[in-house]
């Protein structure tokens, strides 16, 4: 599926570039993502006047490492799906659900299955008390 849920482990909620970098560093990274996107969401490809920067992380559960993979520019709708936990809390789940199914060309049952798998990964990752942060890609993002 092109559009996926990314449920960040609870202990990593504040491990984001906006809080780790000075504002000028974050601005460089997000503006580069916007330029690469060329006015289109990098997931659903819809043309957008206003894109949002999204940090892509991977999780090595065996070694307890949260690794920054990159930053992409996404539309508000894709960002709401990616952060479905926050979206559910703010009452936007129905719109996110519809967008997920449209972008992925899937059924409601497939949406629920993917959400269940994301929730299971979240539960599993929450059992790890502390994650090490791998920002080795950062120099490349700041070039």
mmCIF file of C-alpha atoms in Angstrom:
data_model
loop_
_atom_site.group_PDB
_atom_site.id
_atom_site.type_symbol
_atom_site.label_atom_id
_atom_site.label_comp_id
_atom_site.label_asym_id
_atom_site.label_seq_id
_atom_site.Cartn_x
_atom_site.Cartn_y
_atom_site.Cartn_z
ATOM 1 C CA UNK A 1 0.000 0.000 0.000
ATOM 2 C CA UNK A 2 1.216 3.479 -0.865
ATOM 3 C CA UNK A 3 -0.354 5.149 2.167
ATOM 4 C CA UNK A 4 0.368 3.569 5.545
ATOM 5 C CA UNK A 5 -0.277 4.256 9.200
ATOM 6 C CA UNK A 6 2.729 5.275 11.273
ATOM 7 C CA UNK A 7 1.933 4.915 14.948
ATOM 8 C CA UNK A 8 4.918 6.293 16.825
ATOM 9 C CA UNK A 9 5.772 4.523 20.085
ATOM 10 C CA UNK A 10 4.609 6.604 23.037
ATOM 11 C CA UNK A 11 8.142 7.114 24.354
ATOM 12 C CA UNK A 12 9.212 8.593 20.968
ATOM 13 C CA UNK A 13 6.496 11.220 20.616
ATOM 14 C CA UNK A 14 8.926 14.075 21.128
ATOM 15 C CA UNK A 15 11.802 12.601 19.103
ATOM 16 C CA UNK A 16 11.166 14.762 16.084
ATOM 17 C CA UNK A 17 13.361 17.065 14.070
ATOM 18 C CA UNK A 18 11.330 20.157 14.923
ATOM 19 C CA UNK A 19 12.208 19.699 18.593
ATOM 20 C CA UNK A 20 15.785 18.475 18.047
ATOM 21 C CA UNK A 21 17.018 21.062 15.536
ATOM 22 C CA UNK A 22 17.198 24.823 15.601
ATOM 23 C CA UNK A 23 14.350 26.350 13.543
ATOM 24 C CA UNK A 24 16.755 27.190 10.706
ATOM 25 C CA UNK A 25 17.771 23.519 10.338
ATOM 26 C CA UNK A 26 14.176 22.314 10.255
ATOM 27 C CA UNK A 27 13.327 25.010 7.692
ATOM 28 C CA UNK A 28 16.113 23.819 5.372
ATOM 29 C CA UNK A 29 14.929 20.203 5.555
ATOM 30 C CA UNK A 30 11.208 20.872 5.119
ATOM 31 C CA UNK A 31 11.717 23.345 2.260
ATOM 32 C CA UNK A 32 13.886 20.815 0.423
ATOM 33 C CA UNK A 33 11.091 18.242 0.791
ATOM 34 C CA UNK A 34 8.581 20.749 -0.614
ATOM 35 C CA UNK A 35 10.889 21.475 -3.565
ATOM 36 C CA UNK A 36 11.317 17.733 -4.315
ATOM 37 C CA UNK A 37 7.540 17.330 -4.252
ATOM 38 C CA UNK A 38 6.997 19.972 -6.936
ATOM 39 C CA UNK A 39 3.598 21.015 -5.597
ATOM 40 C CA UNK A 40 2.251 17.462 -5.294
ATOM 41 C CA UNK A 41 1.767 15.182 -2.334
ATOM 42 C CA UNK A 42 4.568 12.619 -2.441
ATOM 43 C CA UNK A 43 2.129 9.820 -1.551
ATOM 44 C CA UNK A 44 -1.201 10.405 -3.325
ATOM 45 C CA UNK A 45 0.274 12.775 -5.963
ATOM 46 C CA UNK A 46 -2.565 15.278 -5.632
ATOM 47 C CA UNK A 47 -1.629 18.857 -6.534
ATOM 48 C CA UNK A 48 -1.494 20.969 -3.381
ATOM 49 C CA UNK A 49 -0.908 24.633 -2.618
ATOM 50 C CA UNK A 50 0.058 23.789 0.963
ATOM 51 C CA UNK A 51 2.113 20.712 1.774
ATOM 52 C CA UNK A 52 3.188 19.446 5.194
ATOM 53 C CA UNK A 53 6.597 17.984 6.028
ATOM 54 C CA UNK A 54 6.488 14.444 7.396
ATOM 55 C CA UNK A 55 9.410 12.653 9.027
ATOM 56 C CA UNK A 56 9.716 9.024 7.974
ATOM 57 C CA UNK A 57 11.040 6.764 10.747
ATOM 58 C CA UNK A 58 11.842 3.057 10.920
ATOM 59 C CA UNK A 59 11.936 0.994 14.086
ATOM 60 C CA UNK A 60 14.453 -1.767 14.744
ATOM 61 C CA UNK A 61 12.684 -3.540 17.573
ATOM 62 C CA UNK A 62 15.485 -6.049 18.204
ATOM 63 C CA UNK A 63 18.034 -3.275 18.864
ATOM 64 C CA UNK A 64 15.561 -0.620 20.100
ATOM 65 C CA UNK A 65 16.607 1.912 17.453
ATOM 66 C CA UNK A 66 14.330 4.609 16.042
ATOM 67 C CA UNK A 67 15.954 5.656 12.756
ATOM 68 C CA UNK A 68 15.165 8.713 10.679
ATOM 69 C CA UNK A 69 14.840 7.613 7.055
ATOM 70 C CA UNK A 70 13.961 10.965 5.508
ATOM 71 C CA UNK A 71 11.449 13.768 5.243
ATOM 72 C CA UNK A 72 8.704 13.896 2.623
ATOM 73 C CA UNK A 73 6.079 16.462 1.680
ATOM 74 C CA UNK A 74 2.494 15.270 2.033
ATOM 75 C CA UNK A 75 -1.001 16.702 1.782
ATOM 76 C CA UNK A 76 -3.098 17.284 4.893
ATOM 77 C CA UNK A 77 -5.271 14.245 4.103
ATOM 78 C CA UNK A 78 -2.341 11.819 3.795
ATOM 79 C CA UNK A 79 -0.775 13.271 6.948
ATOM 80 C CA UNK A 80 -4.039 12.667 8.816
ATOM 81 C CA UNK A 81 -3.965 9.007 7.755
ATOM 82 C CA UNK A 82 -0.304 8.554 8.641
ATOM 83 C CA UNK A 83 -0.983 9.890 12.156
ATOM 84 C CA UNK A 84 -4.337 8.132 12.530
ATOM 85 C CA UNK A 85 -4.065 8.018 16.324
ATOM 86 C CA UNK A 86 -4.010 11.813 16.537
ATOM 87 C CA UNK A 87 -6.659 12.029 13.815
ATOM 88 C CA UNK A 88 -9.002 9.757 15.767
ATOM 89 C CA UNK A 89 -8.618 11.985 18.827
ATOM 90 C CA UNK A 90 -9.532 15.085 16.824
ATOM 91 C CA UNK A 91 -12.579 13.525 15.167
ATOM 92 C CA UNK A 92 -11.276 13.158 11.613
ATOM 93 C CA UNK A 93 -11.237 9.394 11.298
ATOM 94 C CA UNK A 94 -14.043 9.081 8.701
ATOM 95 C CA UNK A 95 -12.300 11.424 6.256
ATOM 96 C CA UNK A 96 -8.962 9.661 6.849
ATOM 97 C CA UNK A 97 -10.594 6.266 6.358
ATOM 98 C CA UNK A 98 -12.058 7.338 2.996
ATOM 99 C CA UNK A 99 -8.734 8.827 1.875
ATOM 100 C CA UNK A 100 -6.812 5.671 2.869
ATOM 101 C CA UNK A 101 -9.186 3.477 0.845
ATOM 102 C CA UNK A 102 -9.115 5.814 -2.174
ATOM 103 C CA UNK A 103 -5.312 6.140 -2.306
ATOM 104 C CA UNK A 104 -4.719 2.431 -1.737
ATOM 105 C CA UNK A 105 -7.658 1.241 -3.866
ATOM 106 C CA UNK A 106 -8.793 -1.002 -1.041
ATOM 107 C CA UNK A 107 -11.926 -2.029 0.805
ATOM 108 C CA UNK A 108 -13.086 -1.119 4.291
ATOM 109 C CA UNK A 109 -12.080 -4.606 5.452
ATOM 110 C CA UNK A 110 -8.546 -4.031 4.149
ATOM 111 C CA UNK A 111 -8.476 -0.640 5.887
ATOM 112 C CA UNK A 112 -9.465 -2.282 9.198
ATOM 113 C CA UNK A 113 -6.862 -5.037 8.734
ATOM 114 C CA UNK A 114 -4.083 -2.506 8.068
ATOM 115 C CA UNK A 115 -5.177 -0.443 11.077
ATOM 116 C CA UNK A 116 -5.183 -3.563 13.265
ATOM 117 C CA UNK A 117 -1.667 -4.450 12.118
ATOM 118 C CA UNK A 118 -0.474 -0.894 12.829
ATOM 119 C CA UNK A 119 -2.035 -1.008 16.291
ATOM 120 C CA UNK A 120 -0.358 -4.348 17.004
ATOM 121 C CA UNK A 121 3.051 -2.953 15.954
ATOM 122 C CA UNK A 122 2.388 0.058 18.197
ATOM 123 C CA UNK A 123 1.574 -2.187 21.189
ATOM 124 C CA UNK A 124 4.696 -4.252 20.564
ATOM 125 C CA UNK A 125 6.935 -1.188 20.222
ATOM 126 C CA UNK A 126 5.490 0.354 23.375
ATOM 127 C CA UNK A 127 6.949 -2.570 25.337
ATOM 128 C CA UNK A 128 10.424 -1.182 24.615
ATOM 129 C CA UNK A 129 11.120 1.279 27.440
ATOM 130 C CA UNK A 130 13.703 3.444 25.654
ATOM 131 C CA UNK A 131 14.625 3.850 22.000
ATOM 132 C CA UNK A 132 18.054 4.914 20.756
ATOM 133 C CA UNK A 133 17.866 7.633 18.125
ATOM 134 C CA UNK A 134 19.661 7.188 14.790
ATOM 135 C CA UNK A 135 19.929 10.477 12.899
ATOM 136 C CA UNK A 136 22.717 9.348 10.579
ATOM 137 C CA UNK A 137 20.771 10.610 7.534
ATOM 138 C CA UNK A 138 20.670 14.158 8.923
ATOM 139 C CA UNK A 139 23.843 15.478 7.221
ATOM 140 C CA UNK A 140 22.432 14.373 3.860
ATOM 141 C CA UNK A 141 19.113 16.130 4.579
ATOM 142 C CA UNK A 142 20.892 19.365 5.474
ATOM 143 C CA UNK A 143 23.030 19.507 2.285
#
